[in-house]
XYZ file of C-alpha atoms in Angstrom:
226
model
C 0.683 -38.506 -31.842
C 3.879 -37.796 -30.111
C 4.152 -35.490 -28.047
C 0.788 -35.425 -26.931
C -0.317 -37.017 -22.701
C -3.395 -37.880 -21.791
C -4.411 -37.952 -18.782
C -8.399 -38.175 -17.905
C -9.646 -34.954 -18.769
C -6.527 -33.513 -19.066
C -4.233 -33.016 -21.684
C -1.083 -31.550 -22.637
C 0.484 -30.898 -25.695
C 4.270 -29.180 -24.463
C 7.304 -27.104 -26.264
C 6.260 -29.376 -29.683
C 7.187 -26.018 -31.356
C 4.167 -24.920 -33.469
C 2.206 -22.295 -34.474
C -1.383 -23.404 -34.299
C -3.350 -25.401 -32.331
C -3.441 -29.314 -34.098
C -6.020 -29.724 -35.620
C -6.279 -33.486 -34.766
C -5.917 -32.252 -30.940
C -9.054 -30.298 -31.121
C -10.713 -33.621 -33.213
C -9.116 -35.768 -30.357
C -9.182 -34.461 -27.670
C -11.879 -31.538 -27.621
C -15.525 -33.026 -26.714
C -14.393 -34.218 -23.180
C -10.685 -32.203 -22.200
C -11.594 -30.518 -19.177
C -7.677 -29.484 -18.705
C -5.428 -28.321 -21.533
C -1.369 -27.043 -21.307
C 0.062 -25.821 -24.330
C 2.413 -23.664 -23.391
C 6.579 -23.545 -24.596
C 5.249 -23.887 -28.057
C 5.321 -21.381 -30.350
C 1.626 -19.765 -30.683
C 0.349 -17.465 -31.556
C -2.648 -17.927 -32.743
C -5.380 -19.647 -30.955
C -6.963 -20.847 -33.992
C -9.158 -24.017 -33.079
C -9.965 -23.599 -29.494
C -13.375 -23.091 -30.628
C -13.609 -27.165 -30.640
C -12.519 -27.324 -26.791
C -15.588 -26.142 -25.422
C -15.976 -27.672 -21.859
C -11.883 -26.464 -21.032
C -12.392 -25.094 -17.853
C -8.634 -24.506 -17.531
C -5.984 -23.699 -20.257
C -1.928 -23.350 -19.586
C -0.282 -20.948 -22.230
C 2.519 -19.676 -21.007
C 5.801 -19.097 -22.866
C 4.408 -18.685 -26.125
C 4.026 -15.754 -28.676
C 0.623 -14.673 -27.826
C 0.294 -11.098 -28.075
C -2.374 -8.093 -28.126
C -3.979 -9.792 -31.497
C -4.937 -12.443 -29.124
C -8.972 -13.952 -29.449
C -10.471 -17.112 -27.019
C -13.099 -18.536 -27.689
C -16.220 -18.052 -25.754
C -15.246 -20.605 -23.270
C -18.668 -20.159 -20.662
C -16.521 -22.614 -17.899
C -13.261 -21.315 -17.836
C -11.948 -20.337 -14.187
C -8.332 -20.932 -14.945
C -6.069 -19.533 -17.719
C -2.589 -18.415 -17.638
C -0.731 -16.884 -20.359
C 3.429 -16.105 -18.502
C 5.581 -15.233 -20.232
C 4.619 -14.208 -23.090
C 4.110 -10.834 -25.606
C 1.229 -9.328 -23.830
C 1.186 -5.395 -23.645
C -2.406 -3.577 -24.549
C -4.275 -4.655 -21.303
C -7.019 -3.133 -20.987
C -7.740 -4.667 -24.352
C -7.424 -8.447 -22.997
C -9.230 -7.859 -19.657
C -11.877 -6.191 -22.138
C -11.825 -9.564 -24.572
C -11.691 -11.754 -20.782
C -15.128 -10.385 -18.799
C -16.579 -10.983 -22.077
C -15.162 -14.752 -23.574
C -14.554 -15.905 -20.323
C -17.628 -14.734 -17.802
C -16.197 -17.412 -15.122
C -12.998 -16.759 -15.096
C -10.944 -17.093 -10.903
C -7.448 -17.419 -11.651
C -5.191 -14.778 -14.443
C -1.305 -14.969 -14.458
C 0.335 -12.479 -16.470
C 3.824 -12.775 -15.214
C 6.608 -11.841 -17.643
C 4.645 -10.012 -20.545
C 5.283 -5.810 -20.739
C 1.549 -5.328 -19.919
C 2.356 -6.583 -16.547
C 4.569 -4.697 -14.478
C 7.052 -5.779 -12.412
C 10.793 -7.400 -11.764
C 10.603 -9.707 -14.517
C 9.832 -7.653 -17.053
C 11.899 -4.261 -16.138
C 13.785 -3.393 -13.719
C 12.506 -0.104 -14.394
C 9.316 -1.188 -12.593
C 8.473 -0.820 -8.341
C 6.211 -2.829 -6.145
C 3.845 0.874 -5.959
C 3.822 -0.617 -10.154
C 2.132 -3.763 -9.475
C -0.045 -3.269 -6.771
C -1.390 -0.115 -9.542
C -1.777 -3.684 -11.999
C -3.857 -5.128 -9.733
C -6.460 -2.768 -8.953
C -6.758 -2.226 -12.635
C -7.097 -6.058 -13.416
C -9.854 -7.060 -10.913
C -11.766 -2.956 -11.468
C -11.990 -4.954 -14.719
C -12.270 -8.552 -13.459
C -14.180 -8.367 -9.953
C -14.586 -11.867 -9.684
C -11.155 -12.695 -9.696
C -9.895 -14.974 -7.063
C -6.056 -14.892 -6.843
C -3.606 -12.652 -9.977
C -0.453 -13.930 -10.841
C 0.111 -16.485 -8.123
C -1.660 -14.232 -5.312
C -4.774 -14.671 -3.533
C -6.632 -11.467 -4.304
C -7.193 -9.487 -0.401
C -10.095 -8.152 1.006
C -8.981 -4.768 1.056
C -7.596 -5.015 -3.146
C -11.239 -5.515 -4.393
C -13.038 -2.612 -2.046
C -9.964 -0.515 -3.785
C -10.158 -1.456 -7.070
C -13.945 -0.195 -6.387
C -12.807 2.439 -5.503
C -9.756 3.552 -7.685
C -9.917 0.521 -10.333
C -10.661 3.001 -13.256
C -8.335 5.490 -12.205
C -4.899 2.671 -13.142
C -5.471 2.680 -15.989
C -2.359 4.045 -17.637
C -1.930 6.368 -20.766
C 0.408 6.100 -22.812
C 1.406 10.121 -23.766
C 0.369 11.216 -27.828
C 3.141 12.564 -29.348
C 2.853 15.484 -31.505
C 3.142 16.207 -34.841
C 5.090 18.652 -34.333
C 7.177 16.785 -32.112
C 7.717 14.500 -35.107
C 8.638 17.611 -37.615
C 11.541 18.693 -35.841
C 14.337 17.589 -36.789
C 17.075 15.610 -34.456
C 19.841 17.633 -34.930
C 18.348 20.450 -33.163
C 19.649 21.089 -30.263
C 17.495 23.678 -27.611
C 19.401 26.516 -27.187
C 17.886 29.246 -23.670
C 19.788 32.224 -26.234
C 18.830 34.026 -28.973
C 20.636 32.202 -32.560
C 22.485 35.537 -33.112
C 23.627 36.591 -29.570
C 27.271 35.755 -29.958
C 29.661 34.245 -31.469
C 31.421 31.093 -29.935
C 35.338 33.490 -29.335
C 32.859 36.306 -27.878
C 32.475 35.991 -23.626
C 30.558 38.973 -23.231
C 27.510 39.365 -21.846
C 24.044 38.827 -22.705
C 20.441 39.859 -22.326
C 17.230 38.420 -23.392
C 13.902 39.745 -22.721
C 11.071 37.836 -20.953
C 7.745 38.076 -19.636
C 8.846 38.996 -16.157
C 9.786 41.778 -14.371
C 11.682 41.872 -10.777
C 11.078 45.341 -9.147
C 14.271 43.569 -5.542
C 10.485 42.855 -3.210
C 11.403 41.763 0.223
C 15.050 40.680 -1.002
C 17.984 41.246 1.589
C 20.593 43.148 -0.499
C 18.210 45.477 -1.149
C 19.626 47.352 2.181
C 22.970 47.410 -0.142
C 21.514 49.881 -2.335
C 21.492 53.539 -2.313
C 19.005 55.856 -3.002
C 20.727 57.011 -6.147
C 22.253 53.564 -7.447
C 18.305 53.532 -7.844
């Protein structure tokens, strides 16, 4: 079978541009494989992975897996790498992993939008990444390694206290905002305040009244000017 490499209980099917897990791969190797490497393919779905029920390590780096990723229940899986895929919804992924991979100890998500670091965006910094780690450890408290970095005792303690508050919430756009025309430009002046060629001042109404209390300028105003 071209591209297939088998060494004991380790199975590799790397760089074959496959869009789904070949049926023959599960049929021939699923019953004995402990480690499966499917990196550098074009996988968008993990259908067919259920044939590998005894997996302990699963490598899925450099594929096209997104937020619709579905893993079968893999009770013995302790290592999962999903580097450089298309995952954006971190909480959805973590909830799914908590359900189907109860023995997971090593997880790597580098290169996904869901993992905020400079590999994805130059706007992200170390503080963004720390908050991300805290939230992941809140959802998956049994992890020992996250993104090739060992989980520290301090991180674990912080996740217990603050992890639930580290979730990133995307702002919702109201319907009123959607209804505003992109051609509408904000102006602080009334629409009929003045012509463009007029240089006269404009007075506007506001809810606040200034009484001049505690103003140094009041020292120079005579009583007859008030």
